[in-house]
Amino acid sequence: MTVITWTDDRVEQLKKLWEAGLSASQIAAELGNVTRNAVIGKVHRLGLSGRAKSPSSTVPRPRKARPAQHMMRVSRPVSRGNTALAQAFEVELEPDPIAYDNVVPMSQRLSLLELSEATCHWPVGDPSTPEFFFCGGKALSGLPYCAHHSRIAYQPAADRRRHSPKAR
């Protein structure tokens, strides 16, 4: 292994070549018996940051003009986390004939103990009052809610953000 010593003459030659804008590889070849990394290390230790820039590098290149493209953005459903086992819920679009605007017939209303997999689990009212009940309508297959309450519960993320009041 050969130890390279930086003599004053070699350092002066390095400074001149660096200021002339030569690359570290070119300087290493010019000096001889020195690697590109050795040149970079010496330049760093000497604090030689300023370089003579070629006139072509100071002027920005003009960009190629691109034809205007009209792109239409298509919103996609946002899925977060592991979606490998996620179920895709499809909600029927026809209106529920029973529940409109939170009006649930008296005969359909259920208490917590009366709920089953076939009934809608949508809570109505304040749970701390005796008037509290669950919708009790016919639940959609695989879902805990009827068609009307499923449309409320399962909204796309974009719709939730658009309709939610901003808290300040």
PDB file of N, CA and C in Angstrom, residues 59-105:
ATOM      1  N   VAL A  59     -26.865  28.872 -17.698  1.00  0.00           N
ATOM      2  CA  VAL A  59     -28.096  29.241 -18.386  1.00  0.00           C
ATOM      3  C   VAL A  59     -29.045  28.045 -18.355  1.00  0.00           C
ATOM      4  N   PRO A  60     -30.247  28.227 -17.823  1.00  0.00           N
ATOM      5  CA  PRO A  60     -31.181  27.092 -17.786  1.00  0.00           C
ATOM      6  C   PRO A  60     -31.600  26.687 -19.199  1.00  0.00           C
ATOM      7  N   ARG A  61     -31.759  25.387 -19.376  1.00  0.00           N
ATOM      8  CA  ARG A  61     -32.174  24.888 -20.679  1.00  0.00           C
ATOM      9  C   ARG A  61     -33.652  25.168 -20.890  1.00  0.00           C
ATOM     10  N   PRO A  62     -34.030  25.544 -22.103  1.00  0.00           N
ATOM     11  CA  PRO A  62     -35.460  25.750 -22.363  1.00  0.00           C
ATOM     12  C   PRO A  62     -36.178  24.404 -22.379  1.00  0.00           C
ATOM     13  N   ARG A  63     -37.370  24.401 -21.809  1.00  0.00           N
ATOM     14  CA  ARG A  63     -38.152  23.173 -21.756  1.00  0.00           C
ATOM     15  C   ARG A  63     -38.895  22.976 -23.066  1.00  0.00           C
ATOM     16  N   LYS A  64     -39.100  21.711 -23.390  1.00  0.00           N
ATOM     17  CA  LYS A  64     -39.851  21.396 -24.589  1.00  0.00           C
ATOM     18  C   LYS A  64     -41.318  21.709 -24.348  1.00  0.00           C
ATOM     19  N   ALA A  65     -41.935  22.332 -25.330  1.00  0.00           N
ATOM     20  CA  ALA A  65     -43.353  22.659 -25.211  1.00  0.00           C
ATOM     21  C   ALA A  65     -44.163  21.383 -25.407  1.00  0.00           C
ATOM     22  N   ARG A  66     -45.069  21.131 -24.485  1.00  0.00           N
ATOM     23  CA  ARG A  66     -45.934  19.961 -24.587  1.00  0.00           C
ATOM     24  C   ARG A  66     -47.318  20.411 -25.015  1.00  0.00           C
ATOM     25  N   PRO A  67     -47.947  19.605 -25.828  1.00  0.00           N
ATOM     26  CA  PRO A  67     -49.327  19.961 -26.190  1.00  0.00           C
ATOM     27  C   PRO A  67     -50.221  19.859 -24.954  1.00  0.00           C
ATOM     28  N   ALA A  68     -51.166  20.775 -24.869  1.00  0.00           N
ATOM     29  CA  ALA A  68     -52.074  20.797 -23.716  1.00  0.00           C
ATOM     30  C   ALA A  68     -52.926  19.537 -23.722  1.00  0.00           C
ATOM     31  N   GLN A  69     -52.916  18.852 -22.602  1.00  0.00           N
ATOM     32  CA  GLN A  69     -53.726  17.650 -22.488  1.00  0.00           C
ATOM     33  C   GLN A  69     -54.810  17.896 -21.458  1.00  0.00           C
ATOM     34  N   HIS A  70     -56.004  17.620 -21.857  1.00  0.00           N
ATOM     35  CA  HIS A  70     -57.115  17.777 -20.924  1.00  0.00           C
ATOM     36  C   HIS A  70     -57.340  16.434 -20.253  1.00  0.00           C
ATOM     37  N   MET A  71     -57.049  16.402 -18.969  1.00  0.00           N
ATOM     38  CA  MET A  71     -57.191  15.150 -18.233  1.00  0.00           C
ATOM     39  C   MET A  71     -58.386  15.251 -17.298  1.00  0.00           C
ATOM     40  N   MET A  72     -59.137  14.201 -17.241  1.00  0.00           N
ATOM     41  CA  MET A  72     -60.272  14.158 -16.340  1.00  0.00           C
ATOM     42  C   MET A  72     -59.896  13.283 -15.151  1.00  0.00           C
ATOM     43  N   ARG A  73     -60.045  13.813 -13.971  1.00  0.00           N
ATOM     44  CA  ARG A  73     -59.729  13.047 -12.770  1.00  0.00           C
ATOM     45  C   ARG A  73     -60.925  12.180 -12.401  1.00  0.00           C
ATOM     46  N   VAL A  74     -60.618  10.949 -12.087  1.00  0.00           N
ATOM     47  CA  VAL A  74     -61.649  10.010 -11.679  1.00  0.00           C
ATOM     48  C   VAL A  74     -61.393   9.696 -10.213  1.00  0.00           C
ATOM     49  N   SER A  75     -62.390   9.940  -9.386  1.00  0.00           N
ATOM     50  CA  SER A  75     -62.205   9.657  -7.967  1.00  0.00           C
ATOM     51  C   SER A  75     -62.306   8.155  -7.754  1.00  0.00           C
ATOM     52  N   ARG A  76     -61.405   7.662  -6.928  1.00  0.00           N
ATOM     53  CA  ARG A  76     -61.381   6.247  -6.601  1.00  0.00           C
ATOM     54  C   ARG A  76     -61.663   6.084  -5.123  1.00  0.00           C
ATOM     55  N   PRO A  77     -62.265   4.979  -4.745  1.00  0.00           N
ATOM     56  CA  PRO A  77     -62.493   4.772  -3.319  1.00  0.00           C
ATOM     57  C   PRO A  77     -61.152   4.639  -2.595  1.00  0.00           C
ATOM     58  N   VAL A  78     -61.058   5.274  -1.443  1.00  0.00           N
ATOM     59  CA  VAL A  78     -59.824   5.248  -0.670  1.00  0.00           C
ATOM     60  C   VAL A  78     -59.862   4.057   0.275  1.00  0.00           C
ATOM     61  N   SER A  79     -58.835   3.228   0.204  1.00  0.00           N
ATOM     62  CA  SER A  79     -58.720   2.090   1.102  1.00  0.00           C
ATOM     63  C   SER A  79     -57.434   2.232   1.875  1.00  0.00           C
ATOM     64  N   ARG A  80     -57.515   2.093   3.168  1.00  0.00           N
ATOM     65  CA  ARG A  80     -56.319   2.188   3.997  1.00  0.00           C
ATOM     66  C   ARG A  80     -56.112   0.868   4.711  1.00  0.00           C
ATOM     67  N   GLY A  81     -54.856   0.557   4.931  1.00  0.00           N
ATOM     68  CA  GLY A  81     -54.534  -0.658   5.659  1.00  0.00           C
ATOM     69  C   GLY A  81     -54.611  -1.880   4.763  1.00  0.00           C
ATOM     70  N   ASN A  82     -54.608  -3.033   5.372  1.00  0.00           N
ATOM     71  CA  ASN A  82     -54.635  -4.290   4.645  1.00  0.00           C
ATOM     72  C   ASN A  82     -56.048  -4.542   4.141  1.00  0.00           C
ATOM     73  N   THR A  83     -56.194  -4.595   2.838  1.00  0.00           N
ATOM     74  CA  THR A  83     -57.516  -4.777   2.247  1.00  0.00           C
ATOM     75  C   THR A  83     -57.694  -6.172   1.670  1.00  0.00           C
ATOM     76  N   ALA A  84     -56.773  -7.098   1.968  1.00  0.00           N
ATOM     77  CA  ALA A  84     -56.843  -8.438   1.392  1.00  0.00           C
ATOM     78  C   ALA A  84     -58.112  -9.164   1.812  1.00  0.00           C
ATOM     79  N   LEU A  85     -58.519  -9.007   3.053  1.00  0.00           N
ATOM     80  CA  LEU A  85     -59.709  -9.698   3.540  1.00  0.00           C
ATOM     81  C   LEU A  85     -60.918  -8.781   3.683  1.00  0.00           C
ATOM     82  N   ALA A  86     -60.801  -7.555   3.190  1.00  0.00           N
ATOM     83  CA  ALA A  86     -61.896  -6.596   3.330  1.00  0.00           C
ATOM     84  C   ALA A  86     -63.072  -7.018   2.457  1.00  0.00           C
ATOM     85  N   GLN A  87     -64.274  -6.835   2.979  1.00  0.00           N
ATOM     86  CA  GLN A  87     -65.464  -7.166   2.226  1.00  0.00           C
ATOM     87  C   GLN A  87     -65.934  -5.921   1.494  1.00  0.00           C
ATOM     88  N   ALA A  88     -66.358  -6.110   0.268  1.00  0.00           N
ATOM     89  CA  ALA A  88     -66.921  -5.001  -0.496  1.00  0.00           C
ATOM     90  C   ALA A  88     -68.425  -5.021  -0.281  1.00  0.00           C
ATOM     91  N   PHE A  89     -68.956  -3.941   0.298  1.00  0.00           N
ATOM     92  CA  PHE A  89     -70.377  -3.856   0.564  1.00  0.00           C
ATOM     93  C   PHE A  89     -71.062  -3.129  -0.571  1.00  0.00           C
ATOM     94  N   GLU A  90     -72.090  -3.738  -1.091  1.00  0.00           N
ATOM     95  CA  GLU A  90     -72.888  -3.069  -2.103  1.00  0.00           C
ATOM     96  C   GLU A  90     -74.233  -2.743  -1.465  1.00  0.00           C
ATOM     97  N   VAL A  91     -74.629  -1.501  -1.588  1.00  0.00           N
ATOM     98  CA  VAL A  91     -75.873  -1.048  -0.983  1.00  0.00           C
ATOM     99  C   VAL A  91     -76.879  -0.832  -2.099  1.00  0.00           C
ATOM    100  N   GLU A  92     -78.067  -1.362  -1.936  1.00  0.00           N
ATOM    101  CA  GLU A  92     -79.080  -1.176  -2.964  1.00  0.00           C
ATOM    102  C   GLU A  92     -79.499   0.291  -3.022  1.00  0.00           C
ATOM    103  N   LEU A  93     -79.771   0.761  -4.227  1.00  0.00           N
ATOM    104  CA  LEU A  93     -80.040   2.180  -4.428  1.00  0.00           C
ATOM    105  C   LEU A  93     -81.508   2.546  -4.307  1.00  0.00           C
ATOM    106  N   GLU A  94     -82.410   1.596  -4.331  1.00  0.00           N
ATOM    107  CA  GLU A  94     -83.821   1.940  -4.225  1.00  0.00           C
ATOM    108  C   GLU A  94     -84.149   2.362  -2.795  1.00  0.00           C
ATOM    109  N   PRO A  95     -85.025   3.326  -2.636  1.00  0.00           N
ATOM    110  CA  PRO A  95     -85.320   3.825  -1.294  1.00  0.00           C
ATOM    111  C   PRO A  95     -86.019   2.779  -0.442  1.00  0.00           C
ATOM    112  N   ASP A  96     -85.745   2.847   0.847  1.00  0.00           N
ATOM    113  CA  ASP A  96     -86.373   1.946   1.803  1.00  0.00           C
ATOM    114  C   ASP A  96     -87.815   2.421   2.019  1.00  0.00           C
ATOM    115  N   PRO A  97     -88.799   1.579   1.803  1.00  0.00           N
ATOM    116  CA  PRO A  97     -90.188   2.040   1.916  1.00  0.00           C
ATOM    117  C   PRO A  97     -90.619   2.305   3.345  1.00  0.00           C
ATOM    118  N   ILE A  98     -89.872   1.836   4.333  1.00  0.00           N
ATOM    119  CA  ILE A  98     -90.331   1.966   5.710  1.00  0.00           C
ATOM    120  C   ILE A  98     -89.754   3.193   6.404  1.00  0.00           C
ATOM    121  N   ALA A  99     -88.445   3.357   6.415  1.00  0.00           N
ATOM    122  CA  ALA A  99     -87.812   4.406   7.216  1.00  0.00           C
ATOM    123  C   ALA A  99     -87.444   5.611   6.363  1.00  0.00           C
ATOM    124  N   TYR A 100     -88.137   6.720   6.550  1.00  0.00           N
ATOM    125  CA  TYR A 100     -87.815   7.976   5.892  1.00  0.00           C
ATOM    126  C   TYR A 100     -87.579   9.022   6.968  1.00  0.00           C
ATOM    127  N   ASP A 101     -86.449   9.706   6.870  1.00  0.00           N
ATOM    128  CA  ASP A 101     -86.122  10.802   7.785  1.00  0.00           C
ATOM    129  C   ASP A 101     -86.292  10.394   9.253  1.00  0.00           C
ATOM    130  N   ASN A 102     -85.768   9.258   9.589  1.00  0.00           N
ATOM    131  CA  ASN A 102     -85.789   8.769  10.963  1.00  0.00           C
ATOM    132  C   ASN A 102     -87.197   8.509  11.498  1.00  0.00           C
ATOM    133  N   VAL A 103     -88.164   8.328  10.619  1.00  0.00           N
ATOM    134  CA  VAL A 103     -89.521   7.970  11.050  1.00  0.00           C
ATOM    135  C   VAL A 103     -89.613   6.454  10.985  1.00  0.00           C
ATOM    136  N   VAL A 104     -89.679   5.840  12.142  1.00  0.00           N
ATOM    137  CA  VAL A 104     -89.752   4.383  12.226  1.00  0.00           C
ATOM    138  C   VAL A 104     -91.098   4.027  12.846  1.00  0.00           C
ATOM    139  N   PRO A 105     -91.876   3.164  12.186  1.00  0.00           N
ATOM    140  CA  PRO A 105     -93.187   2.793  12.743  1.00  0.00           C
ATOM    141  C   PRO A 105     -93.035   2.172  14.134  1.00  0.00           C
TER     142      PRO A 105
END
